[in-house]
GROMACS .gro file of C-alpha atoms in nm:
model
  425
    1MET     CA    1   2.358  -0.833  -0.120
    2ILE     CA    2   2.100  -0.957  -0.372
    3ALA     CA    3   2.225  -0.979  -0.732
    4SER     CA    4   2.057  -0.817  -1.033
    5SER     CA    5   1.859  -1.140  -1.079
    6LEU     CA    6   1.767  -1.419  -0.839
    7GLN     CA    7   1.672  -1.776  -0.925
    8ILE     CA    8   1.409  -1.917  -0.690
    9LYS     CA    9   1.473  -2.279  -0.594
   10PRO     CA   10   1.161  -2.498  -0.561
   11ILE     CA   11   1.067  -2.651  -0.224
   12SER     CA   12   0.995  -3.023  -0.263
   13HIS     CA   13   0.807  -3.077   0.065
   14PRO     CA   14   0.487  -2.934   0.221
   15LEU     CA   15   0.559  -2.618   0.419
   16ASN     CA   16   0.582  -2.602   0.797
   17ALA     CA   17   0.712  -2.259   0.890
   18THR     CA   18   0.661  -1.960   1.120
   19VAL     CA   19   0.743  -1.614   0.983
   20ARG     CA   20   0.701  -1.248   1.068
   21VAL     CA   21   0.659  -0.959   0.825
   22PRO     CA   22   0.753  -0.591   0.872
   23GLY     CA   23   0.525  -0.320   1.006
   24SER     CA   24   0.246  -0.189   0.782
   25LYS     CA   25   0.348   0.066   0.519
   26SER     CA   26  -0.002   0.216   0.519
   27LEU     CA   27  -0.010   0.256   0.897
   28THR     CA   28   0.352   0.378   0.923
   29ASN     CA   29   0.292   0.656   0.669
   30ARG     CA   30  -0.039   0.761   0.824
   31ALA     CA   31   0.116   0.762   1.172
   32LEU     CA   32   0.413   0.971   1.050
   33LEU     CA   33   0.180   1.235   0.906
   34ILE     CA   34  -0.052   1.246   1.207
   35ALA     CA   35   0.242   1.252   1.453
   36ALA     CA   36   0.386   1.553   1.265
   37LEU     CA   37   0.047   1.726   1.297
   38ALA     CA   38   0.005   1.651   1.670
   39ASN     CA   39   0.160   1.890   1.922
   40GLY     CA   40   0.437   1.697   2.098
   41LYS     CA   41   0.637   1.375   2.072
   42THR     CA   42   0.491   1.048   1.941
   43HIS     CA   43   0.683   0.721   1.963
   44LEU     CA   44   0.608   0.466   1.687
   45THR     CA   45   0.705   0.102   1.746
   46ASN     CA   46   0.726  -0.183   1.489
   47ALA     CA   47   0.750   0.091   1.224
   48LEU     CA   48   0.835  -0.005   0.866
   49PHE     CA   49   1.183   0.093   0.744
   50SER     CA   50   1.157   0.068   0.366
   51ASP     CA   51   1.221   0.301   0.071
   52ASP     CA   52   0.869   0.448   0.094
   53SER     CA   53   0.866   0.519   0.466
   54LYS     CA   54   1.224   0.651   0.461
   55TYR     CA   55   1.134   0.898   0.183
   56PHE     CA   56   0.840   1.013   0.396
   57ALA     CA   57   1.049   1.052   0.713
   58LYS     CA   58   1.327   1.231   0.521
   59ALA     CA   59   1.070   1.473   0.373
   60LEU     CA   60   0.949   1.562   0.724
   61GLN     CA   61   1.310   1.618   0.836
   62THR     CA   62   1.372   1.841   0.531
   63LEU     CA   63   1.065   2.044   0.635
   64GLY     CA   64   1.225   2.106   0.975
   65PHE     CA   65   1.062   1.837   1.191
   66ASP     CA   66   1.252   1.645   1.458
   67VAL     CA   67   1.220   1.285   1.335
   68GLN     CA   68   1.448   1.032   1.508
   69LEU     CA   69   1.489   0.697   1.333
   70ASP     CA   70   1.612   0.380   1.507
   71GLU     CA   71   1.609   0.122   1.230
   72SER     CA   72   1.763  -0.161   1.435
   73ASN     CA   73   1.469  -0.144   1.679
   74TYR     CA   74   1.201  -0.046   1.421
   75GLU     CA   75   1.125   0.273   1.614
   76MET     CA   76   1.051   0.629   1.503
   77LYS     CA   77   1.010   0.934   1.727
   78VAL     CA   78   0.833   1.233   1.575
   79THR     CA   79   0.793   1.572   1.744
   80GLY     CA   80   0.481   1.731   1.598
   81LEU     CA   81   0.421   2.106   1.586
   82GLY     CA   82   0.043   2.134   1.607
   83GLY     CA   83  -0.020   2.177   1.234
   84LYS     CA   84   0.270   2.417   1.171
   85ILE     CA   85   0.544   2.350   0.911
   86PRO     CA   86   0.883   2.509   0.999
   87ALA     CA   87   1.032   2.538   0.648
   88LYS     CA   88   0.911   2.826   0.430
   89ARG     CA   89   1.061   2.671   0.118
   90ALA     CA   90   1.159   2.313   0.032
   91GLU     CA   91   1.212   2.074  -0.257
   92LEU     CA   92   1.113   1.722  -0.162
   93PHE     CA   93   1.210   1.408  -0.355
   94ILE     CA   94   0.991   1.109  -0.274
   95GLY     CA   95   1.112   0.842  -0.519
   96ASN     CA   96   0.815   0.637  -0.636
   97ALA     CA   97   0.631   0.658  -0.303
   98GLY     CA   98   0.272   0.728  -0.410
   99THR     CA   99   0.141   0.747  -0.053
  100ALA     CA  100   0.403   1.005   0.041
  101ALA     CA  101   0.326   1.213  -0.270
  102ARG     CA  102  -0.046   1.230  -0.196
  103PHE     CA  103  -0.025   1.276   0.182
  104LEU     CA  104   0.250   1.538   0.165
  105SER     CA  105   0.076   1.738  -0.111
  106ALA     CA  106  -0.221   1.788   0.123
  107PHE     CA  107  -0.001   1.836   0.433
  108LEU     CA  108   0.208   2.112   0.270
  109THR     CA  109  -0.102   2.329   0.215
  110LEU     CA  110  -0.093   2.393   0.592
  111GLY     CA  111   0.244   2.567   0.560
  112ASN     CA  112   0.334   2.922   0.471
  113GLY     CA  113   0.566   2.930   0.170
  114GLU     CA  114   0.654   2.756  -0.155
  115TYR     CA  115   0.719   2.384  -0.186
  116ILE     CA  116   0.797   2.148  -0.474
  117LEU     CA  117   0.733   1.776  -0.450
  118ASP     CA  118   0.887   1.546  -0.713
  119GLY     CA  119   0.996   1.185  -0.765
  120GLU     CA  120   1.129   0.924  -1.005
  121PRO     CA  121   1.018   0.914  -1.373
  122ARG     CA  122   0.736   0.666  -1.292
  123MET     CA  123   0.611   0.903  -1.018
  124ARG     CA  124   0.569   1.167  -1.291
  125GLU     CA  125   0.323   0.930  -1.463
  126ARG     CA  126   0.108   0.864  -1.154
  127PRO     CA  127  -0.208   1.077  -1.141
  128ILE     CA  128  -0.263   1.330  -0.864
  129GLY     CA  129  -0.498   1.571  -1.045
  130ASP     CA  130  -0.811   1.476  -0.847
  131LEU     CA  131  -0.641   1.571  -0.520
  132ILE     CA  132  -0.509   1.898  -0.667
  133ASP     CA  133  -0.862   1.987  -0.785
  134ALA     CA  134  -1.013   1.908  -0.446
  135LEU     CA  135  -0.756   2.122  -0.263
  136ASN     CA  136  -0.804   2.408  -0.514
  137GLN     CA  137  -1.178   2.402  -0.427
  138LEU     CA  138  -1.079   2.451  -0.060
  139GLY     CA  139  -0.897   2.774  -0.145
  140VAL     CA  140  -0.541   2.644  -0.180
  141GLU     CA  141  -0.305   2.738  -0.462
  142LEU     CA  142  -0.119   2.435  -0.596
  143GLU     CA  143  -0.062   2.286  -0.939
  144ALA     CA  144   0.071   1.981  -1.120
  145LYS     CA  145   0.138   1.992  -1.494
  146ASN     CA  146  -0.031   1.701  -1.676
  147ASN     CA  147  -0.205   1.615  -1.344
  148CYS     CA  148   0.105   1.424  -1.224
  149PRO     CA  149   0.405   1.527  -1.010
  150PRO     CA  150   0.601   1.747  -0.978
  151VAL     CA  151   0.353   1.933  -0.758
  152GLU     CA  152   0.408   2.302  -0.675
  153ILE     CA  153   0.238   2.427  -0.360
  154PHE     CA  154   0.201   2.799  -0.279
  155ALA     CA  155   0.083   2.766   0.079
  156LYS     CA  156  -0.090   3.017   0.305
  157GLY     CA  157  -0.276   2.770   0.526
  158LEU     CA  158  -0.587   2.565   0.444
  159PRO     CA  159  -0.903   2.783   0.439
  160GLY     CA  160  -1.161   2.499   0.444
  161GLY     CA  161  -1.512   2.482   0.300
  162LYS     CA  162  -1.675   2.232   0.065
  163THR     CA  163  -1.501   2.017  -0.194
  164LYS     CA  164  -1.579   1.730  -0.430
  165ILE     CA  165  -1.341   1.451  -0.521
  166ALA     CA  166  -1.341   1.135  -0.734
  167GLY     CA  167  -1.272   0.811  -0.549
  168ASN     CA  168  -1.213   0.574  -0.839
  169ILE     CA  169  -0.840   0.640  -0.903
  170SER     CA  170  -0.700   0.624  -0.549
  171SER     CA  171  -0.851   0.623  -0.201
  172GLN     CA  172  -0.529   0.797  -0.087
  173PHE     CA  173  -0.662   1.130  -0.217
  174LEU     CA  174  -0.951   1.113   0.029
  175SER     CA  175  -0.728   0.986   0.312
  176ALA     CA  176  -0.489   1.279   0.256
  177LEU     CA  177  -0.776   1.530   0.281
  178LEU     CA  178  -0.923   1.366   0.591
  179MET     CA  179  -0.595   1.375   0.786
  180VAL     CA  180  -0.511   1.742   0.721
  181ALA     CA  181  -0.872   1.867   0.745
  182PRO     CA  182  -0.875   1.914   1.127
  183TYR     CA  183  -0.613   2.189   1.080
  184ALA     CA  184  -0.816   2.392   0.830
  185GLN     CA  185  -0.938   2.738   0.931
  186SER     CA  186  -1.305   2.633   0.900
  187PRO     CA  187  -1.493   2.301   0.875
  188ILE     CA  188  -1.436   2.088   0.566
  189GLU     CA  189  -1.708   1.893   0.387
  190ILE     CA  190  -1.594   1.635   0.128
  191GLU     CA  191  -1.835   1.485  -0.122
  192LEU     CA  192  -1.741   1.183  -0.337
  193THR     CA  193  -1.835   1.213  -0.706
  194THR     CA  194  -1.774   0.844  -0.790
  195GLU     CA  195  -1.779   0.513  -0.609
  196LEU     CA  196  -1.479   0.479  -0.377
  197ASN     CA  197  -1.210   0.220  -0.454
  198SER     CA  198  -1.018   0.051  -0.172
  199LYS     CA  199  -1.273   0.147   0.096
  200PRO     CA  200  -1.087  -0.042   0.374
  201TYR     CA  201  -0.796   0.203   0.340
  202VAL     CA  202  -1.029   0.494   0.420
  203ASP     CA  203  -1.167   0.294   0.714
  204MET     CA  204  -0.805   0.256   0.829
  205THR     CA  205  -0.746   0.632   0.802
  206ILE     CA  206  -1.059   0.706   1.007
  207ALA     CA  207  -0.958   0.445   1.268
  208ILE     CA  208  -0.606   0.584   1.317
  209MET     CA  209  -0.738   0.942   1.332
  210LYS     CA  210  -0.969   0.830   1.613
  211GLU     CA  211  -0.678   0.670   1.800
  212PHE     CA  212  -0.501   1.008   1.788
  213GLY     CA  213  -0.814   1.186   1.916
  214VAL     CA  214  -1.006   1.311   1.609
  215GLU     CA  215  -1.348   1.180   1.503
  216ILE     CA  216  -1.529   1.274   1.185
  217GLU     CA  217  -1.891   1.279   1.072
  218ARG     CA  218  -1.974   1.069   0.768
  219GLN     CA  219  -2.256   0.944   0.551
  220GLY     CA  220  -2.128   0.609   0.431
  221TYR     CA  221  -1.858   0.667   0.169
  222GLU     CA  222  -2.043   0.957   0.005
  223ARG     CA  223  -1.987   1.253   0.239
  224PHE     CA  224  -1.743   1.339   0.519
  225ILE     CA  225  -1.749   1.642   0.753
  226ILE     CA  226  -1.444   1.738   0.960
  227GLN     CA  227  -1.455   2.013   1.223
  228PRO     CA  228  -1.142   2.211   1.318
  229SER     CA  229  -0.965   2.004   1.582
  230PHE     CA  230  -0.620   1.862   1.664
  231PHE     CA  231  -0.444   1.528   1.713
  232PHE     CA  232  -0.294   1.425   2.049
  233PRO     CA  233   0.063   1.292   2.053
  234LEU     CA  234   0.087   0.932   2.180
  235SER     CA  235   0.367   0.815   2.409
  236SER     CA  236   0.361   0.481   2.225
  237TYR     CA  237   0.182   0.371   1.909
  238ALA     CA  238   0.241   0.013   1.788
  239ILE     CA  239   0.221  -0.044   1.410
  240GLU     CA  240   0.053  -0.369   1.306
  241SER     CA  241   0.247  -0.603   1.077
  242ASP     CA  242   0.177  -0.536   0.708
  243ALA     CA  243  -0.122  -0.735   0.578
  244SER     CA  244  -0.028  -0.671   0.213
  245ALA     CA  245   0.325  -0.804   0.274
  246ALA     CA  246   0.178  -1.099   0.466
  247SER     CA  247  -0.035  -1.195   0.163
  248TYR     CA  248   0.267  -1.356  -0.006
  249LEU     CA  249   0.337  -1.576   0.296
  250PHE     CA  250  -0.034  -1.656   0.333
  251ALA     CA  251  -0.035  -1.766  -0.033
  252ALA     CA  252   0.275  -1.988  -0.019
  253PRO     CA  253   0.097  -2.295   0.129
  254ALA     CA  254  -0.174  -2.264  -0.138
  255ILE     CA  255   0.102  -2.330  -0.394
  256CYS     CA  256   0.328  -2.569  -0.199
  257GLY     CA  257   0.089  -2.737   0.047
  258GLY     CA  258   0.150  -2.753   0.421
  259THR     CA  259   0.105  -2.470   0.671
  260VAL     CA  260   0.260  -2.126   0.724
  261ARG     CA  261   0.208  -1.930   1.045
  262VAL     CA  262   0.246  -1.550   1.022
  263GLU     CA  263   0.303  -1.385   1.360
  264ASN     CA  264   0.193  -1.047   1.500
  265ILE     CA  265  -0.116  -1.008   1.283
  266SER     CA  266  -0.487  -1.054   1.351
  267ARG     CA  267  -0.798  -1.103   1.138
  268LYS     CA  268  -0.933  -0.800   1.330
  269SER     CA  269  -0.663  -0.584   1.167
  270VAL     CA  270  -0.768  -0.236   1.049
  271GLN     CA  271  -0.585  -0.312   0.722
  272GLY     CA  272  -0.818  -0.401   0.437
  273ASP     CA  273  -0.577  -0.649   0.278
  274ILE     CA  274  -0.640  -0.888   0.566
  275GLY     CA  275  -0.947  -0.967   0.351
  276PHE     CA  276  -0.714  -1.168   0.124
  277LEU     CA  277  -0.756  -1.449   0.376
  278ASP     CA  278  -1.124  -1.474   0.274
  279VAL     CA  279  -1.010  -1.511  -0.088
  280LEU     CA  280  -0.777  -1.797   0.008
  281THR     CA  281  -1.066  -1.965   0.191
  282LYS     CA  282  -1.281  -1.939  -0.123
  283ILE     CA  283  -1.021  -2.121  -0.335
  284GLY     CA  284  -0.991  -2.401  -0.079
  285CYS     CA  285  -0.732  -2.309   0.187
  286ALA     CA  286  -0.796  -2.338   0.562
  287VAL     CA  287  -0.734  -2.029   0.778
  288THR     CA  288  -0.713  -2.026   1.159
  289GLU     CA  289  -0.605  -1.766   1.415
  290VAL     CA  290  -0.407  -1.848   1.728
  291ASP     CA  291  -0.238  -1.607   1.973
  292ASN     CA  292  -0.220  -1.303   1.743
  293SER     CA  293  -0.089  -1.527   1.462
  294ILE     CA  294  -0.262  -1.651   1.147
  295LEU     CA  295  -0.212  -2.002   1.010
  296VAL     CA  296  -0.289  -2.084   0.647
  297THR     CA  297  -0.298  -2.448   0.531
  298GLY     CA  298  -0.299  -2.540   0.163
  299SER     CA  299  -0.544  -2.774  -0.009
  300THR     CA  300  -0.483  -3.077  -0.232
  301GLU     CA  301  -0.723  -2.917  -0.482
  302LEU     CA  302  -0.763  -2.544  -0.539
  303ARG     CA  303  -1.081  -2.403  -0.698
  304GLY     CA  304  -1.094  -2.122  -0.952
  305ILE     CA  305  -1.324  -1.830  -0.859
  306ASP     CA  306  -1.487  -1.517  -1.004
  307ILE     CA  307  -1.401  -1.230  -0.769
  308ASP     CA  308  -1.412  -0.850  -0.746
  309MET     CA  309  -1.089  -0.729  -0.580
  310ARG     CA  310  -1.141  -0.350  -0.602
  311ASP     CA  311  -1.115  -0.317  -0.223
  312ILE     CA  312  -0.796  -0.525  -0.198
  313SER     CA  313  -0.631  -0.462  -0.535
  314ASP     CA  314  -0.276  -0.478  -0.392
  315THR     CA  315  -0.329  -0.852  -0.341
  316ALA     CA  316  -0.459  -0.922  -0.693
  317GLN     CA  317  -0.111  -1.018  -0.816
  318THR     CA  318  -0.080  -1.260  -0.523
  319LEU     CA  319  -0.401  -1.437  -0.625
  320ALA     CA  320  -0.294  -1.430  -0.991
  321VAL     CA  321   0.014  -1.644  -0.922
  322VAL     CA  322  -0.179  -1.897  -0.710
  323VAL     CA  323  -0.470  -1.976  -0.943
  324PRO     CA  324  -0.274  -2.131  -1.233
  325PHE     CA  325  -0.251  -2.425  -0.988
  326ALA     CA  326  -0.633  -2.438  -0.951
  327ASN     CA  327  -0.870  -2.684  -1.122
  328SER     CA  328  -1.078  -2.422  -1.307
  329PRO     CA  329  -1.036  -2.066  -1.446
  330THR     CA  330  -1.031  -1.754  -1.226
  331ARG     CA  331  -1.171  -1.413  -1.323
  332ILE     CA  332  -1.028  -1.117  -1.127
  333ARG     CA  333  -1.244  -0.800  -1.158
  334GLY     CA  334  -1.254  -0.441  -1.039
  335ILE     CA  335  -0.882  -0.362  -1.043
  336SER     CA  336  -0.855  -0.102  -1.322
  337SER     CA  337  -0.695   0.133  -1.063
  338ALA     CA  338  -0.400  -0.111  -1.049
  339ARG     CA  339  -0.300   0.018  -1.392
  340VAL     CA  340  -0.168   0.343  -1.238
  341LYS     CA  341   0.043   0.191  -0.958
  342GLU     CA  342   0.422   0.137  -0.967
  343THR     CA  343   0.355  -0.017  -1.310
  344ASP     CA  344   0.043  -0.111  -1.506
  345ARG     CA  345  -0.010  -0.415  -1.286
  346VAL     CA  346  -0.287  -0.567  -1.498
  347ALA     CA  347  -0.078  -0.568  -1.817
  348ALA     CA  348   0.245  -0.665  -1.637
  349THR     CA  349   0.085  -0.960  -1.453
  350CYS     CA  350  -0.070  -1.095  -1.775
  351THR     CA  351   0.260  -1.057  -1.965
  352GLU     CA  352   0.464  -1.243  -1.705
  353LEU     CA  353   0.209  -1.522  -1.659
  354LYS     CA  354   0.220  -1.579  -2.037
  355ARG     CA  355   0.601  -1.587  -2.019
  356LEU     CA  356   0.561  -1.883  -1.779
  357GLY     CA  357   0.328  -2.062  -2.020
  358VAL     CA  358   0.003  -1.973  -1.842
  359GLN     CA  359  -0.302  -1.897  -2.058
  360VAL     CA  360  -0.446  -1.560  -1.953
  361GLU     CA  361  -0.687  -1.303  -2.098
  362GLU     CA  362  -0.644  -0.934  -2.014
  363HIS     CA  363  -0.954  -0.721  -1.949
  364GLU     CA  364  -0.981  -0.347  -1.883
  365ASP     CA  365  -1.061  -0.415  -1.515
  366GLY     CA  366  -0.865  -0.735  -1.458
  367MET     CA  367  -0.789  -1.075  -1.608
  368THR     CA  368  -0.901  -1.435  -1.659
  369ILE     CA  369  -0.638  -1.697  -1.568
  370TYR     CA  370  -0.662  -2.061  -1.675
  371PRO     CA  371  -0.521  -2.372  -1.503
  372CYS     CA  372  -0.169  -2.457  -1.622
  373GLN     CA  373  -0.034  -2.813  -1.648
  374THR     CA  374   0.309  -2.733  -1.794
  375PHE     CA  375   0.500  -2.424  -1.687
  376GLN     CA  376   0.798  -2.287  -1.883
  377PRO     CA  377   1.119  -2.166  -1.715
  378ALA     CA  378   1.128  -1.785  -1.736
  379ASN     CA  379   1.312  -1.469  -1.637
  380ILE     CA  380   1.036  -1.264  -1.474
  381GLN     CA  381   1.048  -0.891  -1.546
  382THR     CA  382   0.946  -0.691  -1.238
  383TYR     CA  383   0.902  -0.340  -1.390
  384ASN     CA  384   1.060  -0.197  -1.073
  385ASP     CA  385   0.740  -0.300  -0.891
  386HIS     CA  386   0.793  -0.466  -0.553
  387ARG     CA  387   0.463  -0.654  -0.578
  388MET     CA  388   0.558  -0.814  -0.912
  389ALA     CA  389   0.881  -0.948  -0.759
  390MET     CA  390   0.719  -1.081  -0.442
  391ALA     CA  391   0.418  -1.239  -0.614
  392PHE     CA  392   0.603  -1.415  -0.896
  393SER     CA  393   0.871  -1.552  -0.662
  394LEU     CA  394   0.595  -1.773  -0.520
  395ILE     CA  395   0.558  -1.966  -0.847
  396GLY     CA  396   0.930  -2.044  -0.820
  397LEU     CA  397   0.864  -2.227  -0.493
  398ARG     CA  398   0.696  -2.500  -0.701
  399VAL     CA  399   0.816  -2.451  -1.061
  400ASP     CA  400   1.181  -2.499  -1.162
  401GLY     CA  401   1.362  -2.227  -1.358
  402VAL     CA  402   1.189  -1.911  -1.229
  403THR     CA  403   1.431  -1.618  -1.209
  404ILE     CA  404   1.330  -1.277  -1.069
  405GLU     CA  405   1.493  -0.978  -1.239
  406ASN     CA  406   1.577  -0.674  -1.021
  407PRO     CA  407   1.481  -0.847  -0.696
  408MET     CA  408   1.604  -0.544  -0.498
  409CYS     CA  409   1.286  -0.357  -0.593
  410VAL     CA  410   1.124  -0.526  -0.288
  411SER     CA  411   1.308  -0.267  -0.074
  412LYS     CA  412   1.014  -0.036  -0.146
  413THR     CA  413   0.805  -0.205   0.125
  414PHE     CA  414   0.967  -0.536   0.239
  415PRO     CA  415   1.349  -0.509   0.226
  416ASN     CA  416   1.419  -0.857   0.370
  417TYR     CA  417   1.147  -1.038   0.172
  418PHE     CA  418   1.376  -1.294   0.009
  419GLU     CA  419   1.542  -1.378   0.342
  420VAL     CA  420   1.196  -1.438   0.493
  421LEU     CA  421   1.094  -1.645   0.188
  422ASP     CA  422   1.405  -1.858   0.239
  423THR     CA  423   1.294  -1.950   0.591
  424LEU     CA  424   1.000  -2.142   0.437
  425ARG     CA  425   1.257  -2.406   0.344
   0.00000   0.00000   0.00000
């Protein structure tokens, strides 16, 4: 059992380790939703068992779906009901699982009854108004006071039609619409009113929909047309390892030197955060792929860079803890959407870097981080954000006196993170 705080002990030698990370959160949650929509049983392997995915699976069970969970073997079996939702009334609690909140809000419109979806206090601060507006335009009655959960859904099926949605707060709004759209009563046309953030996540949604038998028409990232259709159940669907979770292990050799090999992941992954490897290459690391594993080797001298991370914003904190060890400043841009995640990640990252003695400037859309010669010991506040805990633990691999407060918050997506980190020793 991990204590309420955890001191990270530095590693005094270059790394030489092989590790494996859990299944992808993004793929597990998309597969759970699509499997519940398909008509028949789908078997998910290498599924992620974390707070977020468990909240999602429990919500489906509460709605009357047969969802069998085998955590020891990382397997989930979901019996889908062809777009029908058994429960006529349900109150669902989804913690601080933003993906579950957005996907389930759209999914519940297919039902016939009244549903309430709620979560932790931070969940009640995370915007969902753009999705509510888009669904209202499609003829659905649902509401969220202050444009945040709790969400009340008065469902009588999803009529369909045309809708417009903003893409600059979260790509999950669009992904939610795309996945439920085949079960609408008439075709759905979605038009984006802003540029889309995190485009690779929408690419991932489209790719997994295709694997389950549904293709959509699209004009770039501006317009999407989905005809009434249905997903096929799959006798076996293997979830890729999580590229976002892998980013911390990819980054470790940049800080400590040496090489880390992460198994069961490919540069051809449908997950956008695999693009973090290109960022590591830009700052001076070497990246190679061998036998469905990726090897990252650190450099004796890291370079600062100026980079837009809007498409891979979940890895911005990972870069932010690496570049204080670089030889020139780094400017991270395009991540204003990170301010409405589990915490305001821009402000939190700047605050904790300063606590360590790093000079940093906060901008509306990101930050500028300067090279640091002398770090200060610090108790790192994690703001109940798994990515704060995982990212800042990496500095402790090289700097003495780094303590992570509330390390258990990693259970949101990577429950055994600190055990895996320990194997780098």
